[in-house]
PDB file of C-alpha atoms in Angstrom:
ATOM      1  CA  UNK A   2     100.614  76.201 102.630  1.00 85.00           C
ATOM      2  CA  UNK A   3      99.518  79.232 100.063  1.00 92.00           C
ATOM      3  CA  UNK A   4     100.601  82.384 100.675  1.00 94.00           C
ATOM      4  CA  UNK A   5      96.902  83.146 101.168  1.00 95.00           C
ATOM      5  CA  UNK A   6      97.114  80.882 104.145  1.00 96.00           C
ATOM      6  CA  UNK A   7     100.274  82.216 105.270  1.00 96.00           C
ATOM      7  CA  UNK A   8      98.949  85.247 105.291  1.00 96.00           C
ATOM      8  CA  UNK A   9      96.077  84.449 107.256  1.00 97.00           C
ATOM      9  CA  UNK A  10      97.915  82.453 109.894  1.00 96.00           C
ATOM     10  CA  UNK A  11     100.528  85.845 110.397  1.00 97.00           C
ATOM     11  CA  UNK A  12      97.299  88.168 110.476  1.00 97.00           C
ATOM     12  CA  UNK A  13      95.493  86.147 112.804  1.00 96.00           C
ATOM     13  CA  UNK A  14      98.532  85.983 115.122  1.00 96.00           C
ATOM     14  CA  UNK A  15      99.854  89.596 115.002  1.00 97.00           C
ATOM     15  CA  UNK A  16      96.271  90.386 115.630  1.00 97.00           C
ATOM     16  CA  UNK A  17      95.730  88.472 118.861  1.00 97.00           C
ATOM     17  CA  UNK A  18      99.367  89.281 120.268  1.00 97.00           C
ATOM     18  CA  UNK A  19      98.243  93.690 119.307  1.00 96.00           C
ATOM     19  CA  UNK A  20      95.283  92.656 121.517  1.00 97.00           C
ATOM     20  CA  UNK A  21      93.097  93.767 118.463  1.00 97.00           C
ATOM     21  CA  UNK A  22      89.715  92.636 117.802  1.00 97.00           C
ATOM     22  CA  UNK A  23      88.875  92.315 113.855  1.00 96.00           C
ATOM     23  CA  UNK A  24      86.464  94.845 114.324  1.00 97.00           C
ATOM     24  CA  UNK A  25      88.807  97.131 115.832  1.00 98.00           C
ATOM     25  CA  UNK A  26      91.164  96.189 113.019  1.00 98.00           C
ATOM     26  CA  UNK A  27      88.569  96.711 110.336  1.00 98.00           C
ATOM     27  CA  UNK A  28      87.868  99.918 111.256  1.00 98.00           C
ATOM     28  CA  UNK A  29      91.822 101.367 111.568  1.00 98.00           C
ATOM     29  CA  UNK A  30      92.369  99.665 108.125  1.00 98.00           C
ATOM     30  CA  UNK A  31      88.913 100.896 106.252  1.00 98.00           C
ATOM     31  CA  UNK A  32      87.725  97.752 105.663  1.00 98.00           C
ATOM     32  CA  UNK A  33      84.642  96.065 106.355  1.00 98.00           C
ATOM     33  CA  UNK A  34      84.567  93.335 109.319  1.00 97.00           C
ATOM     34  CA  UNK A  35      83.054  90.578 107.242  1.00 98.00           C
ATOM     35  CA  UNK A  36      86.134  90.987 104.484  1.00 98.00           C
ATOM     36  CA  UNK A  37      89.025  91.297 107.168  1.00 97.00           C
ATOM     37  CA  UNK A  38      87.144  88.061 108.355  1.00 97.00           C
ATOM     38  CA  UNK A  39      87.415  86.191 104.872  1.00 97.00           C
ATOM     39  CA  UNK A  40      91.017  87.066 105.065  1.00 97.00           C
ATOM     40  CA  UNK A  41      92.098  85.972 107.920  1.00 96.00           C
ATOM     41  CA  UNK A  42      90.152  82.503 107.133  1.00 97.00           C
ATOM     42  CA  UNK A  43      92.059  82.273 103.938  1.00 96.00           C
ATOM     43  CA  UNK A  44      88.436  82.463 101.977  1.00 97.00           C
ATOM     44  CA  UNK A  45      89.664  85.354 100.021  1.00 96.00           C
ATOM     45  CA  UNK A  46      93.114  87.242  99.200  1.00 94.00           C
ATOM     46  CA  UNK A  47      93.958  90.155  99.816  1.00 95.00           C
ATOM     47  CA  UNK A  48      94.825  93.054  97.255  1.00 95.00           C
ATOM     48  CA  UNK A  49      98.701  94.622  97.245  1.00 96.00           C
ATOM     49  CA  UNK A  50      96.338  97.766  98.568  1.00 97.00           C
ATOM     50  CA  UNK A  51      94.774  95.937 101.088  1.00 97.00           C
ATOM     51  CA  UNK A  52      97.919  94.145 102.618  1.00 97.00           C
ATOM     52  CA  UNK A  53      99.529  97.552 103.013  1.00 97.00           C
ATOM     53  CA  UNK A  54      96.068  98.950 104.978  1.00 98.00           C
ATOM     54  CA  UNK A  55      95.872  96.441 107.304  1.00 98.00           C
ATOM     55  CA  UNK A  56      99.679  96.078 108.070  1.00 98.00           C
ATOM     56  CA  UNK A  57      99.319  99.854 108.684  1.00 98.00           C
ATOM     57  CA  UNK A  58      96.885  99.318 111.011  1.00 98.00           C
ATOM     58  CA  UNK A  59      98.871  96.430 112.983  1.00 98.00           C
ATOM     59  CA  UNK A  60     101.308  99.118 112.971  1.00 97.00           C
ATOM     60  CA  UNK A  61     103.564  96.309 110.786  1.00 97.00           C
ATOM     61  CA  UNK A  62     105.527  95.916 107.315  1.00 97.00           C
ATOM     62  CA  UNK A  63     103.321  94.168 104.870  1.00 97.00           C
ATOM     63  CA  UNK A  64     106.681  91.556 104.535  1.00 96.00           C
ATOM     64  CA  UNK A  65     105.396  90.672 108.133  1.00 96.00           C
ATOM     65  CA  UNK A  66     102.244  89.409 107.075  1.00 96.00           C
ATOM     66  CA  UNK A  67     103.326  87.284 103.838  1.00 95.00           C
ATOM     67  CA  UNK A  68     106.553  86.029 105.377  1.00 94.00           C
ATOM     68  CA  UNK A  69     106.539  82.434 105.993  1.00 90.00           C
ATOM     69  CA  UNK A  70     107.729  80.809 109.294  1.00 77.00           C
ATOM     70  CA  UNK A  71     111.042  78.592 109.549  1.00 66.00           C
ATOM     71  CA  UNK A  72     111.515  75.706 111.003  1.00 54.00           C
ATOM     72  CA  UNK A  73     115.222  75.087 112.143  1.00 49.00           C
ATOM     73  CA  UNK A  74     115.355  71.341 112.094  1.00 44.00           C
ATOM     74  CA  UNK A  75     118.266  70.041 115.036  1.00 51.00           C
ATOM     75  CA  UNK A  76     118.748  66.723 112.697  1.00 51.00           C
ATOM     76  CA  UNK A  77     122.413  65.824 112.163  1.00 49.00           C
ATOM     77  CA  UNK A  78     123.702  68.253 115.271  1.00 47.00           C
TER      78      UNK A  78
END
Protein backbone atom coordinates (compact mmCIF):
# COMPACT_ATOMS: atom_id res chain seq x y z
CA UNK A 1 0.00 0.00 0.00
CA UNK A 2 1.14 3.82 -1.04
CA UNK A 3 1.29 6.21 1.36
CA UNK A 4 -1.52 7.84 -0.64
CA UNK A 5 -3.57 4.86 0.34
CA UNK A 6 -2.41 4.84 3.75
CA UNK A 7 -3.38 7.98 4.07
CA UNK A 8 -6.71 7.53 2.88
CA UNK A 9 -7.46 4.42 4.90
CA UNK A 10 -6.24 6.61 8.41
CA UNK A 11 -8.47 9.65 7.13
CA UNK A 12 -11.35 7.66 6.41
CA UNK A 13 -11.13 5.97 9.83
CA UNK A 14 -10.29 8.91 12.16
CA UNK A 15 -13.12 10.50 10.33
CA UNK A 16 -15.86 7.98 11.07
CA UNK A 17 -14.59 7.26 14.77
CA UNK A 18 -14.72 11.89 15.21
CA UNK A 19 -18.30 11.18 14.01
CA UNK A 20 -17.44 13.70 11.14
CA UNK A 21 -19.10 13.84 7.92
CA UNK A 22 -16.64 14.92 4.89
CA UNK A 23 -18.64 17.80 4.50
CA UNK A 24 -18.33 18.77 7.96
CA UNK A 25 -14.64 18.03 7.58
CA UNK A 26 -14.30 20.03 4.40
CA UNK A 27 -15.56 22.90 5.75
CA UNK A 28 -13.26 22.98 9.30
CA UNK A 29 -10.24 22.25 6.98
CA UNK A 30 -11.11 24.92 3.95
CA UNK A 31 -11.34 22.56 1.50
CA UNK A 32 -13.82 21.72 -0.94
CA UNK A 33 -16.04 18.40 -0.37
CA UNK A 34 -15.36 16.92 -3.77
CA UNK A 35 -11.28 17.18 -3.06
CA UNK A 36 -11.44 15.86 0.67
CA UNK A 37 -13.47 13.11 -1.27
CA UNK A 38 -10.59 12.32 -3.88
CA UNK A 39 -8.42 12.02 -0.89
CA UNK A 40 -9.85 9.89 1.10
CA UNK A 41 -10.42 7.51 -2.14
CA UNK A 42 -6.74 7.66 -2.77
CA UNK A 43 -7.62 9.45 -6.38
CA UNK A 44 -5.42 12.29 -5.49
CA UNK A 45 -2.61 13.24 -2.78
CA UNK A 46 -2.62 15.48 -0.64
CA UNK A 47 -0.20 18.61 -0.35
CA UNK A 48 2.28 18.91 3.00
CA UNK A 49 -0.35 22.09 3.39
CA UNK A 50 -3.23 20.16 3.03
CA UNK A 51 -2.29 17.17 5.40
CA UNK A 52 -1.64 19.70 8.15
CA UNK A 53 -5.43 21.42 7.44
CA UNK A 54 -7.24 18.52 7.64
CA UNK A 55 -5.34 16.87 10.61
CA UNK A 56 -6.15 20.24 12.25
CA UNK A 57 -9.48 19.80 11.69
CA UNK A 58 -9.60 16.02 13.06
CA UNK A 59 -8.09 17.77 15.86
CA UNK A 60 -4.88 15.17 15.02
CA UNK A 61 -0.95 15.23 14.21
CA UNK A 62 -0.48 14.98 10.52
CA UNK A 63 2.04 11.71 11.61
CA UNK A 64 -1.50 10.25 12.46
CA UNK A 65 -2.71 10.31 9.12
CA UNK A 66 0.51 8.99 7.12
CA UNK A 67 1.48 6.46 9.77
CA UNK A 68 1.12 3.01 8.66
CA UNK A 69 -0.57 0.23 10.76
CA UNK A 70 1.46 -2.83 12.34
CA UNK A 71 0.76 -6.02 12.35
CA UNK A 72 2.32 -7.99 15.36
CA UNK A 73 2.56 -11.43 13.90
CA UNK A 74 2.26 -14.30 17.14
CA UNK A 75 4.45 -16.81 14.76
CA UNK A 76 7.27 -18.54 16.65
CA UNK A 77 5.67 -17.59 20.36
Amino acid sequence: MDLKEVMAVNLRRIRHVKQMSQEELAHSAGLSVRYVGSIGRADVSASVTVLGRIAKALGVEASDLIERATVHSTRGQ
